Short mmCIF file of C-alpha atoms in Angstrom, two decimals:
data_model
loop_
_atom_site.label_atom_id
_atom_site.label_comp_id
_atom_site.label_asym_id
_atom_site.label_seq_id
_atom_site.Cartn_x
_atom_site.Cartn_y
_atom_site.Cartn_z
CA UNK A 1 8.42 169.19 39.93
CA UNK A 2 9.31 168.64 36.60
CA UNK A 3 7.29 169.97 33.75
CA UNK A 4 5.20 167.64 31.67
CA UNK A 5 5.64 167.95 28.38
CA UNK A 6 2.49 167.18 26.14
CA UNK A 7 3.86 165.15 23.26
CA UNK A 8 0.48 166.16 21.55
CA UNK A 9 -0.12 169.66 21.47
CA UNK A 10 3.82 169.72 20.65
CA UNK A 11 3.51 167.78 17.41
CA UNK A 12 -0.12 169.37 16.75
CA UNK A 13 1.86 172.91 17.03
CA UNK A 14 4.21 171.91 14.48
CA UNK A 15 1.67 170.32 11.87
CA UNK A 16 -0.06 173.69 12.50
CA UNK A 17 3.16 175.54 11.39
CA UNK A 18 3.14 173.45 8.14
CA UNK A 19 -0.64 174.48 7.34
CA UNK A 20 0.25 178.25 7.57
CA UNK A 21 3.39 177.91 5.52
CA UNK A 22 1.72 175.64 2.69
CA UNK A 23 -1.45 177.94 2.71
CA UNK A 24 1.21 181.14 1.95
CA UNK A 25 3.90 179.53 -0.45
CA UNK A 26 2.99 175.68 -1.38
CA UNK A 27 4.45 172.22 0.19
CA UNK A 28 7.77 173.49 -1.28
CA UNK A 29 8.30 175.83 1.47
CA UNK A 30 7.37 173.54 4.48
CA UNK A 31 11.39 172.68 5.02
CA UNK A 32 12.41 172.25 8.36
CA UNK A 33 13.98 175.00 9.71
CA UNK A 34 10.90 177.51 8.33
CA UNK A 35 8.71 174.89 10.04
CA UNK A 36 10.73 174.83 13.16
CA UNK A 37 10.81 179.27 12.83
CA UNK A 38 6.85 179.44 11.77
CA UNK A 39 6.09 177.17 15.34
CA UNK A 40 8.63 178.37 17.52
CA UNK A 41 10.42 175.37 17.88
CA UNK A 42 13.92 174.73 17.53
CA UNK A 43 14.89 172.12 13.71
CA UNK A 44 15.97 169.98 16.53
CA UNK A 45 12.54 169.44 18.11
CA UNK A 46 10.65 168.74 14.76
CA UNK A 47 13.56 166.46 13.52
CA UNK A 48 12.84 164.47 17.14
CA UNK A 49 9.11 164.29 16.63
CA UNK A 50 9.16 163.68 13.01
CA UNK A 51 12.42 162.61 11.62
CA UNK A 52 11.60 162.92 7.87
CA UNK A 53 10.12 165.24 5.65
CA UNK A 54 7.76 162.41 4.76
CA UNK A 55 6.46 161.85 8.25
CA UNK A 56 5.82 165.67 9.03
CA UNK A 57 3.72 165.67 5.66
CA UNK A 58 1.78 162.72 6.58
CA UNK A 59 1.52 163.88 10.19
CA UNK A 60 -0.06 166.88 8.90
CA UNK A 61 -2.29 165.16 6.37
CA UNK A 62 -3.44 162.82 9.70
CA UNK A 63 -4.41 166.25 11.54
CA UNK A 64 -6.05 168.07 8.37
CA UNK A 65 -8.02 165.14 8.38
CA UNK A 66 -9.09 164.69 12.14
CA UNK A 67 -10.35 168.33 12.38
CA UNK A 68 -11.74 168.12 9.14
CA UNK A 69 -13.88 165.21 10.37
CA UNK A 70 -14.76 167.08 13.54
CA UNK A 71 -16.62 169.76 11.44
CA UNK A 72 -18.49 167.13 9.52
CA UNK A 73 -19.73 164.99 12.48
CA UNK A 74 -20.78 168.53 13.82
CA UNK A 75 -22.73 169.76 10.74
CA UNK A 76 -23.99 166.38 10.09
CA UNK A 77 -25.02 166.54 13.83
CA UNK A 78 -27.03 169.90 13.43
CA UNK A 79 -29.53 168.65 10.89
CA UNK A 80 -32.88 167.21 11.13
CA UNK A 81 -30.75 163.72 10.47
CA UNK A 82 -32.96 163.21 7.09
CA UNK A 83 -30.81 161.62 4.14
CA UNK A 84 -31.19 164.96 2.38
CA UNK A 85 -30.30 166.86 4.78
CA UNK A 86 -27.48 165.00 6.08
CA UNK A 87 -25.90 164.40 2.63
CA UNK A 88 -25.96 167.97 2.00
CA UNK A 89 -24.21 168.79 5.27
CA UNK A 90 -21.85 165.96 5.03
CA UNK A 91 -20.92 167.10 0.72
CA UNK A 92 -21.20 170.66 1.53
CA UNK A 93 -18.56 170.71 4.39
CA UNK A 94 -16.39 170.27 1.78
CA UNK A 95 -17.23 173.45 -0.24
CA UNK A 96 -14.81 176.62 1.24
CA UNK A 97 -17.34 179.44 3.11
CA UNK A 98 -14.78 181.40 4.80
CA UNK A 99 -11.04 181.89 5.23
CA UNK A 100 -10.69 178.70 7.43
CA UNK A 101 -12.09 176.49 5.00
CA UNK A 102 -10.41 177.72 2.23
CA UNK A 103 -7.43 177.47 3.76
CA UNK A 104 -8.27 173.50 5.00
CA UNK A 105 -8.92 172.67 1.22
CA UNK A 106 -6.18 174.05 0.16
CA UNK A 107 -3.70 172.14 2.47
CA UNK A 108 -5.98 169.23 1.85
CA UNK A 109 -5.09 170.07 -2.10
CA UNK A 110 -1.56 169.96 -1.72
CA UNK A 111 -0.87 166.91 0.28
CA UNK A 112 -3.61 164.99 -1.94
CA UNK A 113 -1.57 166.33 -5.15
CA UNK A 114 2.06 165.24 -3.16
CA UNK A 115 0.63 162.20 -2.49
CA UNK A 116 0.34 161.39 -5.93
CA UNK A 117 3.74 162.02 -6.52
CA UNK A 118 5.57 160.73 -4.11
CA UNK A 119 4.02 157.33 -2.76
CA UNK A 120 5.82 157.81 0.31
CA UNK A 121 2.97 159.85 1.11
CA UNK A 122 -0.02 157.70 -0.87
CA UNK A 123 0.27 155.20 2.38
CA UNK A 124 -3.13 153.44 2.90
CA UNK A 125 -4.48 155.23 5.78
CA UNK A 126 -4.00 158.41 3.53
CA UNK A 127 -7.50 156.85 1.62
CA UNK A 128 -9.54 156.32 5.20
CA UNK A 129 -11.14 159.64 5.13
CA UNK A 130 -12.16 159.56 0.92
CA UNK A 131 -13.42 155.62 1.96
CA UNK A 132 -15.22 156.39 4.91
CA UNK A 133 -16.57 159.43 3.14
CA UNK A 134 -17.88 157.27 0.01
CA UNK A 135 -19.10 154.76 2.51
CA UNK A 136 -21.38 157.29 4.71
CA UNK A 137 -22.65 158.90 1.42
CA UNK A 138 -23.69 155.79 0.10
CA UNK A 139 -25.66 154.30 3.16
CA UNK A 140 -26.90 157.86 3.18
CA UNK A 141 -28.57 157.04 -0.37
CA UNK A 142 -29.37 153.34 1.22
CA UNK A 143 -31.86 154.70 3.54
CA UNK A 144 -33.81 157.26 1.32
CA UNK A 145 -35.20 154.04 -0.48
CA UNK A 146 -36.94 153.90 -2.98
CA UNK A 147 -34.49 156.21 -4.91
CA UNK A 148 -35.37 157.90 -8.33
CA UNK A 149 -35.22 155.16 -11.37
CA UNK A 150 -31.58 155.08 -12.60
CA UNK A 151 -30.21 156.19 -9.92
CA UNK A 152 -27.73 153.47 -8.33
CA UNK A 153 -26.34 153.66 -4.70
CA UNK A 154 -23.43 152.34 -5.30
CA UNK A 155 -22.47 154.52 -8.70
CA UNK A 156 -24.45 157.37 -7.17
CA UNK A 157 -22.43 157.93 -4.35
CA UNK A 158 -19.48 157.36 -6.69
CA UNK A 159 -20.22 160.83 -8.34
CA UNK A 160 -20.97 163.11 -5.15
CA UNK A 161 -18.29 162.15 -3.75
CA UNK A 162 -16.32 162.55 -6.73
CA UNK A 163 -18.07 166.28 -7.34
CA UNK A 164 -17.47 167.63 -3.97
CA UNK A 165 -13.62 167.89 -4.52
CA UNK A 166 -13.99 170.06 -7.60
CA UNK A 167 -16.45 172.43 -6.58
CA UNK A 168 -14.56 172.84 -3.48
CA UNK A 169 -11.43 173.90 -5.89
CA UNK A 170 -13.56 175.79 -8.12
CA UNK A 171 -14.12 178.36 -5.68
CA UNK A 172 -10.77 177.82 -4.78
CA UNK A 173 -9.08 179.12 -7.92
CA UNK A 174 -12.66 181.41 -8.45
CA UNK A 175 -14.20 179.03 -11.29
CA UNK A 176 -17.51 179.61 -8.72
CA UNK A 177 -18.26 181.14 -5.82
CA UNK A 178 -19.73 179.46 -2.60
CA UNK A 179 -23.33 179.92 -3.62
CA UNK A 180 -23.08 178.40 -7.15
CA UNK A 181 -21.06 175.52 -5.67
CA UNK A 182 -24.23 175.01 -3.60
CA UNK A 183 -26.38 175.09 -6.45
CA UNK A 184 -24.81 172.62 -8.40
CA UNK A 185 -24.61 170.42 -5.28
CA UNK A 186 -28.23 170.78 -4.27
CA UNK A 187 -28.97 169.99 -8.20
CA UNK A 188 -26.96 166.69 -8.13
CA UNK A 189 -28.63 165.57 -4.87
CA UNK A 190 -32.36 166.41 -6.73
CA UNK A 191 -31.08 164.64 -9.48
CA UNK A 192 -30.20 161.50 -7.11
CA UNK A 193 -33.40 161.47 -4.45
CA UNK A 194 -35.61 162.99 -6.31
CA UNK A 195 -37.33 166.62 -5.44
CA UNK A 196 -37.45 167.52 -1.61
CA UNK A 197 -41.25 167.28 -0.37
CA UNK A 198 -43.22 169.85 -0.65
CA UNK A 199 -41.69 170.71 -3.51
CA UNK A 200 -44.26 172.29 -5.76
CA UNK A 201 -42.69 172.45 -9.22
CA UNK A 202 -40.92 175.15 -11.49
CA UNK A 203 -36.98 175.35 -11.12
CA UNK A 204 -34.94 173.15 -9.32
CA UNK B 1 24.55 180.00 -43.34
CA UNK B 2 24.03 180.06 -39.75
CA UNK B 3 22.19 178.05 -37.88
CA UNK B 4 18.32 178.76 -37.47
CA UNK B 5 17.62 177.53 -34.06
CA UNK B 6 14.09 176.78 -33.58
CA UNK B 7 12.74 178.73 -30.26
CA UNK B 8 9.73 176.47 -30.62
CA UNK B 9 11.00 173.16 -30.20
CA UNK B 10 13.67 174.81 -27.84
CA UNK B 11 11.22 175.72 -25.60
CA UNK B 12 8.95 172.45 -25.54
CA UNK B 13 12.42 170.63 -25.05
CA UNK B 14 12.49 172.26 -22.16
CA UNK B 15 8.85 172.25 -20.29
CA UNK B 16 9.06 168.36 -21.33
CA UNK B 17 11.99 168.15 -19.16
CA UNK B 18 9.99 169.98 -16.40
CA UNK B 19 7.53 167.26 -16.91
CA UNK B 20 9.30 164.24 -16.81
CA UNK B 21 10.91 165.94 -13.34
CA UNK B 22 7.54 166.75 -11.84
CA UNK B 23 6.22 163.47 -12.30
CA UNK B 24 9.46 161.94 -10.81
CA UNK B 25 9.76 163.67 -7.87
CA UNK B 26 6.68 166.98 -8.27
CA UNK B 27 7.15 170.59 -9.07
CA UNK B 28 9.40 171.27 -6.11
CA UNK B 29 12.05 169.46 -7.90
CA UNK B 30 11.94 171.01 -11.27
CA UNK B 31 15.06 173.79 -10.21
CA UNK B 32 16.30 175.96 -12.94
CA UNK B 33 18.76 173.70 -12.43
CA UNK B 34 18.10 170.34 -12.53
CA UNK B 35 15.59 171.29 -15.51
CA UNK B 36 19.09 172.37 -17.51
CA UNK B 37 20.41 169.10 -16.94
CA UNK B 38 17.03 166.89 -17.94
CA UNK B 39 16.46 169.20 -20.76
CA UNK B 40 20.39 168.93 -21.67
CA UNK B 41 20.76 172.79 -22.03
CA UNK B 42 22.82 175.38 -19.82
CA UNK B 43 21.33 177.00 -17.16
CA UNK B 44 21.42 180.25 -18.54
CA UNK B 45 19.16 179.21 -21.80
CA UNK B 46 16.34 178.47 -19.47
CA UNK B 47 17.10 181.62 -17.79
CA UNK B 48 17.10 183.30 -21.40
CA UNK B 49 14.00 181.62 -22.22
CA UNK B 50 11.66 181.68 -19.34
CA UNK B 51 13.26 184.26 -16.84
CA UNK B 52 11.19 183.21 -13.64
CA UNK B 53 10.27 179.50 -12.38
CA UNK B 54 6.38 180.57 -12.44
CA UNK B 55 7.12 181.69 -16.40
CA UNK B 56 8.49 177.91 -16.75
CA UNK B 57 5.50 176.60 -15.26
CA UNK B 58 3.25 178.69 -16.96
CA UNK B 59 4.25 178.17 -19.89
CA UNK B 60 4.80 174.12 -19.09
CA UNK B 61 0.96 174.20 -17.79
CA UNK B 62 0.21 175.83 -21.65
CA UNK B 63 2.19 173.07 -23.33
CA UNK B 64 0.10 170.37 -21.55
CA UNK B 65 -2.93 171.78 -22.30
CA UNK B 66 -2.41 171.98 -25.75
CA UNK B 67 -0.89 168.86 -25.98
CA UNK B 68 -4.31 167.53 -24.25
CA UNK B 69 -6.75 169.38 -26.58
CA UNK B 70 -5.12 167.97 -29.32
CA UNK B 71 -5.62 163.90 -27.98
CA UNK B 72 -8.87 165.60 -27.09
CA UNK B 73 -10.33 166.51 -30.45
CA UNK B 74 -8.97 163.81 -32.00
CA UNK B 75 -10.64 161.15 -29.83
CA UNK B 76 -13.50 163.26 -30.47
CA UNK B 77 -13.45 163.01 -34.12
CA UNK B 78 -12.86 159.42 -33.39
CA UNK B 79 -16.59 158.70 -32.82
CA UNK B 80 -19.47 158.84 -34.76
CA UNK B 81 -20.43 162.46 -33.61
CA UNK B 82 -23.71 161.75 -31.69
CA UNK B 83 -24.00 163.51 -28.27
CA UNK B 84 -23.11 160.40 -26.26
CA UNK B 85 -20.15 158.77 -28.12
CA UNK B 86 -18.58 162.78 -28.25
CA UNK B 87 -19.39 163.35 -24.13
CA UNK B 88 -17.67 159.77 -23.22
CA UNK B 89 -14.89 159.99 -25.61
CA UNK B 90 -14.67 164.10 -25.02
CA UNK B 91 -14.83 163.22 -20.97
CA UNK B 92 -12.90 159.70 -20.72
CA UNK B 93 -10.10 161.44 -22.29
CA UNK B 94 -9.04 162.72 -19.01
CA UNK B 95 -9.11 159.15 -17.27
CA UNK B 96 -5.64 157.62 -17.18
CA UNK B 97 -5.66 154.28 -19.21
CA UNK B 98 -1.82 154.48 -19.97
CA UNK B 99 1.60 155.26 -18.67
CA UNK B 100 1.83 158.94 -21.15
CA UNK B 101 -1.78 159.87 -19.66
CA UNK B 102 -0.81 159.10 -16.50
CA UNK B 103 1.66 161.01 -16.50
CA UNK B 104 0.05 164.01 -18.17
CA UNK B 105 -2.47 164.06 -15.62
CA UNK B 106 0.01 164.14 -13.04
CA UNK B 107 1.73 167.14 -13.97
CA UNK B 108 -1.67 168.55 -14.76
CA UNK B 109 -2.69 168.56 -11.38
CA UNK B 110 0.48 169.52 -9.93
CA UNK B 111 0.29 172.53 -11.80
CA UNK B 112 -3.54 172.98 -10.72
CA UNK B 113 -2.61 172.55 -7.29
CA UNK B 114 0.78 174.97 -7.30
CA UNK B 115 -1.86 177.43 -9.13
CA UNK B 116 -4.24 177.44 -5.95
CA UNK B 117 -0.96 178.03 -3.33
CA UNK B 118 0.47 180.80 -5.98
CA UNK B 119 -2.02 183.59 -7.54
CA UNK B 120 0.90 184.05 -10.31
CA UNK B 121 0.11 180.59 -11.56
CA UNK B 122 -3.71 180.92 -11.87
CA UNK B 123 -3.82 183.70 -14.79
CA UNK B 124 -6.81 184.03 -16.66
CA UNK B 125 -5.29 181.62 -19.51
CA UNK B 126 -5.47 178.93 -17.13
CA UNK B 127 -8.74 178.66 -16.72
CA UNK B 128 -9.10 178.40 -20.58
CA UNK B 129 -9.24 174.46 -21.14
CA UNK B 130 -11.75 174.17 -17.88
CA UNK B 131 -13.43 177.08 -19.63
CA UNK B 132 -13.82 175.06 -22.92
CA UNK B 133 -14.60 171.76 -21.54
CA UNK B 134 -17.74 173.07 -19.74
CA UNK B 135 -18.98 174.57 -22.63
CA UNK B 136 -18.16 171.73 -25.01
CA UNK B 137 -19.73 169.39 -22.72
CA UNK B 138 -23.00 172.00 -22.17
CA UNK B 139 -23.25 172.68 -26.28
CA UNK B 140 -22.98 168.66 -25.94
CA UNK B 141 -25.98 168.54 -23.89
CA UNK B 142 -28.24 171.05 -25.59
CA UNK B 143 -27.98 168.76 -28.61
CA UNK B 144 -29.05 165.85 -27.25
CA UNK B 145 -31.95 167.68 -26.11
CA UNK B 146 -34.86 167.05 -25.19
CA UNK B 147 -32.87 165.50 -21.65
CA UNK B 148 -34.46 163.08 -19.23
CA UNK B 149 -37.06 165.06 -16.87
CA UNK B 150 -35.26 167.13 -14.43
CA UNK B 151 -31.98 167.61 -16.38
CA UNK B 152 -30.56 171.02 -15.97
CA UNK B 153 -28.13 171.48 -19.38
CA UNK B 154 -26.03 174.34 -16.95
CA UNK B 155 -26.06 172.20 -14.40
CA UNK B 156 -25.50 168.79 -15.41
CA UNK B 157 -22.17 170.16 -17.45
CA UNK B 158 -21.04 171.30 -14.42
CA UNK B 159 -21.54 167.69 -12.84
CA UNK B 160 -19.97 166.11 -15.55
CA UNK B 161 -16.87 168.27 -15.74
CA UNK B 162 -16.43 168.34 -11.82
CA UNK B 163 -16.45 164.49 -11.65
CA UNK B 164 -14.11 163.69 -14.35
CA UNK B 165 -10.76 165.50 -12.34
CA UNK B 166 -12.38 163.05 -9.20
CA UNK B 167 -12.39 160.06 -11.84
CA UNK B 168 -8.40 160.78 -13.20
CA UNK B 169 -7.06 161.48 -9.78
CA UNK B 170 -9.27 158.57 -8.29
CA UNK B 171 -7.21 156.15 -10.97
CA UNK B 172 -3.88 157.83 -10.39
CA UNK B 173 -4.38 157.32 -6.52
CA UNK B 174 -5.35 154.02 -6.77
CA UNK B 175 -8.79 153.98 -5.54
CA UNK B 176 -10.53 152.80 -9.07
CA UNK B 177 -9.08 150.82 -11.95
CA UNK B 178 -9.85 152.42 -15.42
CA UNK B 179 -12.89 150.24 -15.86
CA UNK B 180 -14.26 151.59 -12.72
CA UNK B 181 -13.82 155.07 -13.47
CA UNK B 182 -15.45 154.57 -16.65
CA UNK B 183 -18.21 152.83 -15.53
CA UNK B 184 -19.13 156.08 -13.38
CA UNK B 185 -18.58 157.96 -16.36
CA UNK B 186 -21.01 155.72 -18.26
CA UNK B 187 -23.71 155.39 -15.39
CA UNK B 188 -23.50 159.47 -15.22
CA UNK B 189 -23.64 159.69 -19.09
CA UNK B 190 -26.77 157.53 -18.79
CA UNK B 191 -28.57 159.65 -16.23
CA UNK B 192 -27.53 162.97 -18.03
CA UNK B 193 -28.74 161.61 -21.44
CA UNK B 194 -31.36 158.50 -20.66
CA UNK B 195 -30.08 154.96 -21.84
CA UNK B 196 -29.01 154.65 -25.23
CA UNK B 197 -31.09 153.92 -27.50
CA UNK B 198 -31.55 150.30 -28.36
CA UNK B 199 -31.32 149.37 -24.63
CA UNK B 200 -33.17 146.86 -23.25
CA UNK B 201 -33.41 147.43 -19.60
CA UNK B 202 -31.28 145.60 -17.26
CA UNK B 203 -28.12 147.03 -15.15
CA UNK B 204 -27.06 150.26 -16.92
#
C-alpha cells in the first residue's frame, strides 16, 4: 500500500521551519534552502508546496494566525464569559508570558512589518485576524451597556485594539515587563467600563 | 588646498540611501552593496564608514530619529502651547499624512522590527526617542492637571504612546485613512484631558 502523504502537516512542518528561523535571525534568513535544511525537507519539496517566497511568507502568516486564534478562543473560553473578563483574556493573549509567546509576537512582528513593505504580502485576508479582533472587542464593549460617559464603542475599541500591539512589543524589546503590560491594560479597560464591582476605591 | 570632505553629510548620504532601499523593497535589501550604488559611493566607503550592516542600521535608525524629533518639536512649537494642542500635534506627528512621513514611518518600523529579531540593533540608544515621548507626553499630562476622575498621568502616557505606533502602522496598512486615525487620537485626547473647553456637548 502506498503511503499517504498528508499535504497538511507537510506544509505546516515547513511554515514551522520559517518561525524558528525568523525568531533566530529575522525574515531575511527564511530563504529556501535554510527553510528546506531547518524542516528536513528537500528546496524541492518547499518550492512544490509553495512556489514563491511570497507564498511561504503568507502561508506562514495564515498559520501564525490560526494557532494564534486557537489560544484566544481558549482563554476567552476559560473565563466567567463577563465583558471584563473576556476583553481582558481576549487583549491580554496578545501580551508575551513565556518563550512561546514571545516567540509568536515576534514572527507576528515581522510578517506585519514585511507586509508593509512589500504588498505582495499586505493581501486582504492578511487584515481578517486585526478585523475580526476589532470587531469582537467592540461587541465586547456593546454588551457591558451602559458604558462610562465618553467612552464610545466604536472609538473605544479602536484604542485597545490599537494598545495591545505595543505593549506586546514593549516587553518584546524590554520597554516593560509582562506585569506592567498588564497594568496598563487593566487601567485602559477601567478607564473604558468603568471600575470592576466590588471595587471599593483607592488605586486603580 | 585639499579637499575637506564632510564625514557628516557623507554619512547621511548614505543611511538616506538605506532608506529609500528599505522602503522599496525592506531592510533585507539594503546590501553593502546595493546601498553603494543608491548612495552613488564605492563599496569600500561604506565599508570605511560603517564597518558592519547592524552599524549602518544603527546608525540609519539614529538619523531617523533625529530627523523625526526635529518635525517633532517644530510641530510642537507650532501650537499655542496648551496641554492639548502640544499632545495632538506632539502625538499626530507620528500618523502618516504624506508620502515623506510615510515613508519615514516605514523604515522606522522596519528598523523596530529588525531590532526585536537582532539584540545588536536594540542598544540602549534606541530606546531613547520612545524614552522621550513617554515622558513628554506624561510632563504633558501633569500640566493639564487636575485630569478627568480616574486618570492615571503614568498610565494614561503609556496609553497614549502605545496607540499612536497602532494609529501610523494602521494608516500605512491601510486599515484607517488619516482622518480616522486622528479622530482616535482626538476621542483619546478627549478622555485623557475632558472636552475642550468651550464644548458644547454633542459627539466628541
Amino acid at each position: 500500500m502506498p503511503k499517504r502523504v498528508d499535504h497538511g502537516l507537510r506544509r505546516r512542518q515547513i511554515t514551522d521551519a520559517v518561525c524558528r528561523i525568523t525568531v533566530r535571525g529575522g525574515l531575511q534568513a527564511a530563504t529556501f534552502r535554510e527553510v528546506a535544511a531547518e524542516a528536513g525537507v528537500s528546496v524541492r519539496l518547499v518550492q512544490y508546496y509553495f512556489g514563491t517566497k511570497d507564498e511561504l511568507l503568507l502561508s506562514t502568516q495564515r498559520h501564525v494566525a490560526e494557532r494564534a486564534t486557537g489560544r484566544i478562543v481558549a482563554a476567552v473560553a476559560a473565563t466567567d464569559g463577563r465583558p471584563r473578563a473576556a476583553l481582558r483574556a481576549l487583549l491580554g493573549s496578545f501580551i508575551p508570558v513565556d518563550q512561546e509567546s514571545r516567540d509568536n509576537m515576534l514572527v507576528f512582528v515581522a510578517l506585519h512589518s514585511a507586509g508593509l513593505v512589500d504588498p505582495t504580502l499586505a493581501r486582504p485576508e492578511a487584515r481578517q485576524v486585526p478585523d475580526a479582533l476589532y470587531e469582537t472587542v467592540r461587541s465586547r464593549l456593546q454588551e457591558a451597556a451602559p458604558l462610562p460617559p465618553g467612552v464610545d464603542a466604536d472609538l473605544e475599541a479602536a484604542v485597545l485594539v490599537g494598545l495591545v500591539p505595543s505593549l506586546a512589543q514593549g516587553v518584546l524589546g524590554g520597554t516593560y515587563d509582562a506585569d506592567q503590560a498588564f497594568t496598563i491594560l487593566d487601567y485602559a479597560l477601567t478607564r473604558a467600563l468603568g471600575r470592576p464591582p466590588g471595587h471599593t476605591g483607592g488605586a486603580l
